[in-house]
Tab-separated table of C-alpha atoms in Angstrom:
chain	number	residue	atom	x	y	z
A	1	UNK	CA	143.890	26.794	132.714
A	2	UNK	CA	140.296	25.713	132.433
A	3	UNK	CA	139.407	28.397	134.895
A	4	UNK	CA	140.947	31.153	132.878
A	5	UNK	CA	139.082	30.062	129.863
A	6	UNK	CA	135.777	30.098	131.684
A	7	UNK	CA	136.384	33.500	133.129
A	8	UNK	CA	137.356	34.827	129.511
A	9	UNK	CA	134.214	33.270	128.008
A	10	UNK	CA	131.837	34.931	130.771
A	11	UNK	CA	133.679	38.171	130.052
A	12	UNK	CA	133.106	37.868	126.383
A	13	UNK	CA	129.281	37.050	126.985
A	14	UNK	CA	128.991	40.029	129.229
A	15	UNK	CA	130.621	42.437	126.607
A	16	UNK	CA	128.437	40.959	123.917
A	17	UNK	CA	125.344	41.478	126.018
A	18	UNK	CA	126.181	45.063	126.709
A	19	UNK	CA	126.846	45.655	123.135
A	20	UNK	CA	123.659	44.212	122.128
A	21	UNK	CA	121.517	46.103	124.596
A	22	UNK	CA	123.192	49.307	123.687
A	23	UNK	CA	122.584	48.730	119.952
A	24	UNK	CA	118.934	47.988	120.762
A	25	UNK	CA	118.618	51.167	122.710
A	26	UNK	CA	120.142	53.073	119.948
A	27	UNK	CA	117.934	51.596	117.293
A	28	UNK	CA	114.914	52.101	119.179
A	29	UNK	CA	115.725	55.784	119.498
A	30	UNK	CA	116.161	56.030	115.841
A	31	UNK	CA	112.712	54.414	115.353
A	32	UNK	CA	111.183	56.608	117.868
A	33	UNK	CA	112.527	59.668	116.104
A	34	UNK	CA	111.378	58.528	112.653
A	35	UNK	CA	107.947	57.658	114.037
A	36	UNK	CA	107.867	61.120	115.615
A	37	UNK	CA	108.686	62.585	112.318
A	38	UNK	CA	106.129	60.656	110.624
A	39	UNK	CA	103.461	61.410	113.011
A	40	UNK	CA	104.154	65.095	112.742
A	41	UNK	CA	104.269	65.075	108.894
A	42	UNK	CA	100.907	63.086	108.748
A	43	UNK	CA	99.461	65.418	111.298
A	44	UNK	CA	99.734	68.322	108.825
A	45	UNK	CA	96.672	68.153	106.486
A	46	UNK	CA	97.332	67.809	102.553
A	47	UNK	CA	95.390	69.827	100.218
A	48	UNK	CA	95.205	70.348	96.372
A	49	UNK	CA	95.335	73.782	95.008
A	50	UNK	CA	93.966	75.448	91.823
A	51	UNK	CA	94.114	78.832	90.361
A	52	UNK	CA	91.302	81.016	89.238
A	53	UNK	CA	90.688	81.157	85.493
A	54	UNK	CA	90.164	84.689	84.085
A	55	UNK	CA	87.248	84.898	81.698
A	56	UNK	CA	87.758	85.971	78.032
A	57	UNK	CA	87.429	89.665	77.232
A	58	UNK	CA	83.981	88.882	75.671
A	59	UNK	CA	80.726	88.016	77.406
A	60	UNK	CA	78.441	85.410	75.577
A	61	UNK	CA	74.765	84.620	76.507
A	62	UNK	CA	72.257	82.496	74.596
A	63	UNK	CA	68.812	83.956	74.772
A	64	UNK	CA	65.346	82.736	73.239
A	65	UNK	CA	63.997	84.681	70.296
A	66	UNK	CA	60.898	84.712	68.063
A	67	UNK	CA	61.370	85.106	64.243
A	68	UNK	CA	58.649	87.030	62.466
A	69	UNK	CA	58.192	88.048	58.742
A	70	UNK	CA	59.257	91.446	57.642
A	71	UNK	CA	55.693	92.182	56.736
A	72	UNK	CA	52.688	90.017	57.875
A	73	UNK	CA	49.289	91.154	56.845
A	74	UNK	CA	46.095	89.396	58.088
A	75	UNK	CA	43.464	90.009	55.498
A	76	UNK	CA	39.684	90.329	56.778
A	77	UNK	CA	36.486	90.463	54.936
A	78	UNK	CA	35.152	94.010	54.416
A	79	UNK	CA	31.808	92.881	52.808
A	80	UNK	CA	29.115	90.180	53.750
A	81	UNK	CA	28.831	87.408	51.361
A	82	UNK	CA	29.521	83.817	50.448
A	83	UNK	CA	33.118	82.712	49.332
A	84	UNK	CA	32.696	82.078	45.562
A	85	UNK	CA	36.325	80.675	45.070
A	86	UNK	CA	39.770	80.808	46.562
A	87	UNK	CA	42.888	80.655	44.466
A	88	UNK	CA	45.756	80.609	46.957
A	89	UNK	CA	46.529	77.796	49.223
A	90	UNK	CA	49.042	77.568	52.199
A	91	UNK	CA	52.488	78.197	51.016
A	92	UNK	CA	51.694	79.776	47.684
A	93	UNK	CA	53.623	82.491	46.223
A	94	UNK	CA	51.703	85.591	45.666
A	95	UNK	CA	52.452	88.755	43.774
A	96	UNK	CA	51.104	92.147	44.750
A	97	UNK	CA	47.537	92.339	43.172
A	98	UNK	CA	47.079	88.581	42.842
A	99	UNK	CA	43.517	87.473	43.494
A	100	UNK	CA	43.393	85.413	46.635
A	101	UNK	CA	39.691	84.740	46.617
A	102	UNK	CA	36.344	86.055	45.326
A	103	UNK	CA	33.302	86.824	47.399
A	104	UNK	CA	29.630	86.572	45.977
A	105	UNK	CA	27.587	89.343	47.695
A	106	UNK	CA	23.993	89.288	46.125
A	107	UNK	CA	22.849	91.997	48.743
A	108	UNK	CA	25.611	94.246	48.079
A	109	UNK	CA	25.011	93.740	44.158
A	110	UNK	CA	21.372	94.768	44.657
A	111	UNK	CA	22.103	97.895	46.568
A	112	UNK	CA	24.933	98.862	43.997
A	113	UNK	CA	22.142	98.537	41.288
A	114	UNK	CA	19.686	100.509	43.360
A	115	UNK	CA	22.263	103.341	43.932
A	116	UNK	CA	22.892	103.567	40.117
A	117	UNK	CA	19.107	103.682	39.513
A	118	UNK	CA	18.911	106.426	42.015
A	119	UNK	CA	21.662	108.177	40.450
A	120	UNK	CA	19.965	108.090	37.013
A	121	UNK	CA	16.649	109.364	38.538
A	122	UNK	CA	18.432	112.284	40.171
A	123	UNK	CA	20.194	113.102	36.994
A	124	UNK	CA	16.770	113.080	35.166
A	125	UNK	CA	15.344	115.401	37.889
A	126	UNK	CA	18.269	117.743	37.700
A	127	UNK	CA	17.944	118.189	33.907
A	128	UNK	CA	14.251	119.060	34.304
A	129	UNK	CA	15.044	121.384	37.077
A	130	UNK	CA	17.825	123.126	34.918
A	131	UNK	CA	15.538	123.362	31.859
A	132	UNK	CA	12.817	125.039	33.997
A	133	UNK	CA	15.202	127.479	35.752
A	134	UNK	CA	16.538	128.595	32.321
A	135	UNK	CA	12.919	129.060	31.220
A	136	UNK	CA	12.085	131.104	34.224
A	137	UNK	CA	15.258	133.270	33.814
A	138	UNK	CA	14.316	133.806	30.195
A	139	UNK	CA	10.732	135.122	31.084
A	140	UNK	CA	12.500	137.687	33.503
A	141	UNK	CA	12.569	140.310	30.737
A	142	UNK	CA	9.020	140.269	30.110
A	143	UNK	CA	7.941	140.313	33.829
A	144	UNK	CA	5.702	137.178	33.174
A	145	UNK	CA	6.775	135.791	36.505
A	146	UNK	CA	7.700	137.292	39.734
A	147	UNK	CA	11.227	137.558	40.799
A	148	UNK	CA	10.456	135.360	43.828
A	149	UNK	CA	9.152	132.540	41.505
A	150	UNK	CA	12.386	132.871	39.225
A	151	UNK	CA	14.707	132.770	42.332
A	152	UNK	CA	12.893	129.961	43.884
A	153	UNK	CA	13.286	127.809	40.627
A	154	UNK	CA	17.085	128.621	40.292
A	155	UNK	CA	17.589	127.464	43.943
A	156	UNK	CA	15.711	124.385	43.295
A	157	UNK	CA	17.763	123.557	40.141
A	158	UNK	CA	21.123	124.060	42.403
A	159	UNK	CA	19.508	121.836	45.016
A	160	UNK	CA	18.802	119.116	42.583
A	161	UNK	CA	22.426	119.407	41.071
A	162	UNK	CA	23.622	118.748	44.722
A	163	UNK	CA	21.402	115.602	44.945
A	164	UNK	CA	23.014	114.352	41.722
A	165	UNK	CA	26.505	114.836	43.285
A	166	UNK	CA	25.281	113.008	46.392
A	167	UNK	CA	23.805	110.042	44.377
A	168	UNK	CA	27.097	109.918	42.415
A	169	UNK	CA	29.161	109.685	45.693
A	170	UNK	CA	26.810	107.116	46.869
A	171	UNK	CA	27.365	105.118	43.774
A	172	UNK	CA	31.235	105.406	44.267
A	173	UNK	CA	30.754	104.129	47.860
A	174	UNK	CA	29.212	100.997	46.483
A	175	UNK	CA	31.916	100.712	43.852
A	176	UNK	CA	34.521	100.779	46.550
A	177	UNK	CA	32.703	97.999	48.478
A	178	UNK	CA	32.374	96.081	45.142
A	179	UNK	CA	36.096	95.953	45.056
A	180	UNK	CA	36.292	94.305	48.327
A	181	UNK	CA	34.535	91.254	46.835
A	182	UNK	CA	37.803	90.398	45.187
A	183	UNK	CA	40.550	89.632	47.854
A	184	UNK	CA	43.909	90.611	46.475
A	185	UNK	CA	47.549	90.299	47.841
A	186	UNK	CA	48.831	93.606	49.325
A	187	UNK	CA	52.451	92.792	48.340
A	188	UNK	CA	54.655	90.093	47.296
A	189	UNK	CA	54.837	87.232	49.705
A	190	UNK	CA	53.551	83.747	50.772
A	191	UNK	CA	50.177	82.726	51.954
A	192	UNK	CA	50.917	81.404	55.527
A	193	UNK	CA	47.213	81.099	56.510
A	194	UNK	CA	44.018	80.392	55.043
A	195	UNK	CA	40.605	80.123	56.905
A	196	UNK	CA	37.982	79.795	54.302
A	197	UNK	CA	36.476	77.419	52.094
A	198	UNK	CA	34.109	77.645	49.117
A	199	UNK	CA	30.576	78.438	50.420
A	200	UNK	CA	31.629	79.852	53.499
A	201	UNK	CA	29.727	83.005	54.812
A	202	UNK	CA	31.998	85.805	55.811
A	203	UNK	CA	31.538	89.340	56.906
A	204	UNK	CA	33.548	91.883	59.053
A	205	UNK	CA	31.724	90.950	62.069
A	206	UNK	CA	32.399	87.232	62.046
A	207	UNK	CA	30.964	84.080	60.577
A	208	UNK	CA	27.947	81.758	60.960
A	209	UNK	CA	30.149	79.187	62.173
A	210	UNK	CA	31.720	81.297	64.769
A	211	UNK	CA	29.452	84.328	65.409
A	212	UNK	CA	30.945	87.166	67.092
A	213	UNK	CA	34.595	86.064	66.379
A	214	UNK	CA	36.295	87.985	63.675
A	215	UNK	CA	38.688	85.623	61.928
A	216	UNK	CA	41.149	86.558	59.070
A	217	UNK	CA	40.517	85.070	55.620
A	218	UNK	CA	44.245	84.956	54.635
A	219	UNK	CA	47.563	85.868	56.006
A	220	UNK	CA	50.083	86.988	53.705
A	221	UNK	CA	53.893	87.280	54.763
A	222	UNK	CA	57.027	88.863	53.130
A	223	UNK	CA	59.816	86.541	54.083
A	224	UNK	CA	62.660	88.020	52.083
A	225	UNK	CA	64.035	89.405	55.167
A	226	UNK	CA	63.001	88.387	58.743
A	227	UNK	CA	62.589	90.253	61.930
A	228	UNK	CA	64.021	88.734	65.159
A	229	UNK	CA	62.753	89.772	68.441
A	230	UNK	CA	64.770	89.127	71.667
A	231	UNK	CA	64.341	90.130	75.383
A	232	UNK	CA	67.893	91.211	76.308
A	233	UNK	CA	68.997	91.505	79.974
A	234	UNK	CA	69.950	95.009	81.266
A	235	UNK	CA	73.565	93.973	81.645
A	236	UNK	CA	73.893	93.990	77.696
A	237	UNK	CA	72.080	97.351	77.473
A	238	UNK	CA	75.299	99.409	76.878
A	239	UNK	CA	76.088	97.079	73.847
A	240	UNK	CA	72.864	97.261	71.907
A	241	UNK	CA	73.971	99.583	69.329
A	242	UNK	CA	74.317	99.506	65.476
A	243	UNK	CA	77.000	97.094	64.430
A	244	UNK	CA	76.094	94.321	66.810
A	245	UNK	CA	75.356	91.120	65.406
A	246	UNK	CA	74.133	87.666	66.881
A	247	UNK	CA	74.589	83.957	65.852
A	248	UNK	CA	71.187	82.346	65.401
A	249	UNK	CA	70.107	78.874	65.071
A	250	UNK	CA	66.586	77.302	64.771
A	251	UNK	CA	65.284	73.819	65.674
A	252	UNK	CA	64.438	72.817	62.065
A	253	UNK	CA	67.905	73.605	60.952
A	254	UNK	CA	70.284	72.749	63.825
A	255	UNK	CA	73.452	72.662	61.663
A	256	UNK	CA	72.997	75.969	59.927
A	257	UNK	CA	73.885	79.421	61.576
A	258	UNK	CA	72.333	82.616	60.656
A	259	UNK	CA	73.693	86.180	61.193
A	260	UNK	CA	71.186	88.663	62.764
A	261	UNK	CA	72.082	92.323	62.513
A	262	UNK	CA	71.027	94.914	65.247
A	263	UNK	CA	68.039	97.111	63.992
A	264	UNK	CA	66.746	98.738	67.012
A	265	UNK	CA	66.031	98.507	70.754
A	266	UNK	CA	62.998	99.687	73.085
A	267	UNK	CA	64.908	102.131	75.123
A	268	UNK	CA	63.317	100.862	78.330
A	269	UNK	CA	63.179	97.921	80.489
A	270	UNK	CA	60.525	95.767	81.573
A	271	UNK	CA	60.052	95.936	85.157
A	272	UNK	CA	59.017	92.585	85.679
A	273	UNK	CA	61.812	90.736	83.658
A	274	UNK	CA	64.433	93.680	83.608
A	275	UNK	CA	64.902	93.128	79.833
A	276	UNK	CA	64.664	95.209	76.866
A	277	UNK	CA	62.812	94.290	73.428
A	278	UNK	CA	65.539	94.175	70.878
A	279	UNK	CA	64.816	93.906	67.198
A	280	UNK	CA	67.401	92.179	64.640
A	281	UNK	CA	67.250	91.549	60.965
A	282	UNK	CA	68.025	88.276	59.140
A	283	UNK	CA	68.533	87.869	55.326
A	284	UNK	CA	66.189	85.078	53.993
A	285	UNK	CA	66.604	85.117	50.290
A	286	UNK	CA	66.511	81.170	50.254
A	287	UNK	CA	63.255	81.309	52.373
A	288	UNK	CA	64.875	78.879	54.773
A	289	UNK	CA	63.423	80.744	57.865
A	290	UNK	CA	59.740	80.622	58.431
A	291	UNK	CA	57.599	83.163	60.399
A	292	UNK	CA	56.853	81.966	64.116
A	293	UNK	CA	60.052	80.054	64.339
A	294	UNK	CA	61.747	79.766	67.752
A	295	UNK	CA	65.372	80.866	67.806
A	296	UNK	CA	68.386	80.358	70.012
A	297	UNK	CA	70.147	83.671	69.827
A	298	UNK	CA	73.876	83.767	70.871
A	299	UNK	CA	75.123	87.288	71.682
A	300	UNK	CA	78.719	88.297	72.310
A	301	UNK	CA	79.875	91.533	73.752
A	302	UNK	CA	83.152	93.080	75.259
A	303	UNK	CA	83.351	92.975	79.046
A	304	UNK	CA	85.582	95.644	80.850
A	305	UNK	CA	85.449	94.128	84.387
A	306	UNK	CA	87.927	91.390	85.481
A	307	UNK	CA	86.072	88.245	86.195
A	308	UNK	CA	87.339	84.771	87.289
A	309	UNK	CA	85.893	81.251	87.424
A	310	UNK	CA	86.604	78.689	89.921
A	311	UNK	CA	85.017	75.123	90.446
A	312	UNK	CA	82.048	75.056	92.597
A	313	UNK	CA	83.905	72.617	94.852
A	314	UNK	CA	86.236	75.395	95.876
A	315	UNK	CA	83.625	77.806	97.375
A	316	UNK	CA	83.055	77.792	101.052
A	317	UNK	CA	79.809	78.943	102.704
A	318	UNK	CA	80.255	80.293	106.228
A	319	UNK	CA	78.637	82.786	108.438
A	320	UNK	CA	80.486	85.582	106.638
A	321	UNK	CA	79.241	84.793	103.475
A	322	UNK	CA	80.866	83.198	100.308
A	323	UNK	CA	84.640	82.588	100.761
A	324	UNK	CA	87.567	80.685	99.289
A	325	UNK	CA	90.418	78.860	101.389
A	326	UNK	CA	93.639	80.040	99.903
A	327	UNK	CA	97.060	78.939	100.885
A	328	UNK	CA	98.791	82.114	102.103
A	329	UNK	CA	102.458	82.707	103.054
A	330	UNK	CA	103.999	80.156	105.105
A	331	UNK	CA	101.603	77.476	103.825
A	332	UNK	CA	98.867	78.708	106.161
A	333	UNK	CA	95.139	78.570	105.402
A	334	UNK	CA	93.376	81.966	104.987
A	335	UNK	CA	89.490	82.229	104.111
A	336	UNK	CA	89.076	85.033	101.617
A	337	UNK	CA	85.740	86.603	101.116
A	338	UNK	CA	84.667	86.834	97.352
A	339	UNK	CA	81.650	88.321	95.526
A	340	UNK	CA	79.858	85.733	93.405
A	341	UNK	CA	78.754	86.998	90.109
A	342	UNK	CA	77.016	83.893	88.434
A	343	UNK	CA	76.612	80.237	89.480
A	344	UNK	CA	77.021	78.212	86.546
A	345	UNK	CA	76.611	74.332	86.118
A	346	UNK	CA	79.890	73.315	87.627
A	347	UNK	CA	81.767	76.582	88.098
A	348	UNK	CA	81.279	79.980	89.772
A	349	UNK	CA	81.953	83.475	88.439
A	350	UNK	CA	83.863	85.527	91.139
A	351	UNK	CA	83.483	89.328	90.508
A	352	UNK	CA	85.864	90.346	93.234
A	353	UNK	CA	88.007	89.006	96.073
A	354	UNK	CA	90.475	86.954	94.224
A	355	UNK	CA	93.433	87.002	91.578
A	356	UNK	CA	94.934	84.651	89.256
A	357	UNK	CA	98.038	84.209	91.502
A	358	UNK	CA	95.984	82.984	94.489
A	359	UNK	CA	96.419	79.338	95.460
A	360	UNK	CA	93.008	78.227	96.058
A	361	UNK	CA	92.179	74.950	97.977
A	362	UNK	CA	89.896	72.756	96.049
A	363	UNK	CA	87.366	70.903	97.918
A	364	UNK	CA	88.589	72.177	101.381
A	365	UNK	CA	87.952	70.061	104.399
A	366	UNK	CA	85.372	71.289	107.039
A	367	UNK	CA	88.151	70.656	109.641
A	368	UNK	CA	90.369	73.326	108.138
A	369	UNK	CA	90.734	76.561	110.284
A	370	UNK	CA	91.950	79.921	109.773
A	371	UNK	CA	95.776	79.884	110.122
A	372	UNK	CA	96.100	76.049	109.965
A	373	UNK	CA	99.497	74.755	108.314
A	374	UNK	CA	98.882	72.568	105.267
A	375	UNK	CA	100.899	70.493	102.855
A	376	UNK	CA	100.207	71.200	99.120
A	377	UNK	CA	100.304	67.988	97.135
A	378	UNK	CA	99.166	67.033	93.443
A	379	UNK	CA	96.151	64.523	93.406
A	380	UNK	CA	96.664	61.416	91.501
A	381	UNK	CA	94.947	60.995	88.003
A	382	UNK	CA	91.332	60.289	88.564
A	383	UNK	CA	90.955	62.082	91.788
A	384	UNK	CA	91.313	65.582	90.510
A	385	UNK	CA	87.852	66.429	88.804
A	386	UNK	CA	89.188	69.859	87.965
A	387	UNK	CA	92.443	69.038	86.153
A	388	UNK	CA	92.074	65.180	85.284
A	389	UNK	CA	95.448	65.228	83.451
A	390	UNK	CA	97.456	66.813	86.259
A	391	UNK	CA	100.954	65.273	86.591
A	392	UNK	CA	102.078	63.459	89.668
A	393	UNK	CA	105.564	64.188	91.002
A	394	UNK	CA	107.851	61.456	92.318
A	395	UNK	CA	107.942	63.046	95.681
A	396	UNK	CA	104.249	62.998	95.960
A	397	UNK	CA	104.122	59.242	94.989
A	398	UNK	CA	106.842	58.377	97.455
A	399	UNK	CA	104.885	60.223	100.171
């Protein structure tokens, strides 16, 4: 009886051992299959994809500009003399004809007095010549004088009359110069420059302090309307037409925006910069803008071509030029050539080669090759610099 029990126990132990070994073999096979599947899954590289963003139908560019007065006249000395007094200082309002300064010109005054004296002398001589000619003509009937003497005297009277006219013109010339002793404003405006003081010697050829250097006495500017000059690139050439406006800001008024209206353009490009000088006008009734101001000019014009932007991290430089890695059919990598328009701070404008439907790999690995199979995932928040608020699916978290 004990022998039978021992045999049964041995058989039970053998059966248990066989079952345990079979279970372990089965479990090992399952683990090997799971490991093989996980290994294959992790062998496929993961990538994050983006889509190209189409640009708006308008092209905007910010350019530097120079603001000038509508009229700006530097006023120079036309006569030599000393500044007697000036009446308008920097920033003064001036009406047309207002006296800006007076010049004391003693030499010119003496010449003017001499010219008037010469005129009176010539007039006296002319009166005598006319009287003598009339007497000679009166004696013609008596044949008291020869015809030759009479003709000579009449001709001398005419010559003397011509000398009187010349002397009168000489006086008028000096009168015109005398008027230049008074410096007046040519139009309504503001005095933006004054380069003289009382007692300064001035002339049209320079000054004693700066001989040979011709400097203006005043500069008067009409600032009721301003001119804006901008060098516009040739790509904007077709849009430089009447009706175009620009948004303008100046450093001294950073929160205020001015509207500039297109006036004209030099119909030719500078070969060194490939830009055209373009002129705009700005209303300045409140005199907020000053001549000589720097301006930031924002131009917006319609664009007909299809242009997309992608992050700069999505572009790949290879021997064939600029490319992007896209996820094609079957989740395979394809390197697509692109035409770069402009390189911005953190983005690139692509003129040709992609569409909005393309799945573009952002920050592709250097190990990716043409035709490689990839797995598309959504990056966790904080790792996606392009779309930081991109949602994370539960499937990706589990993976």
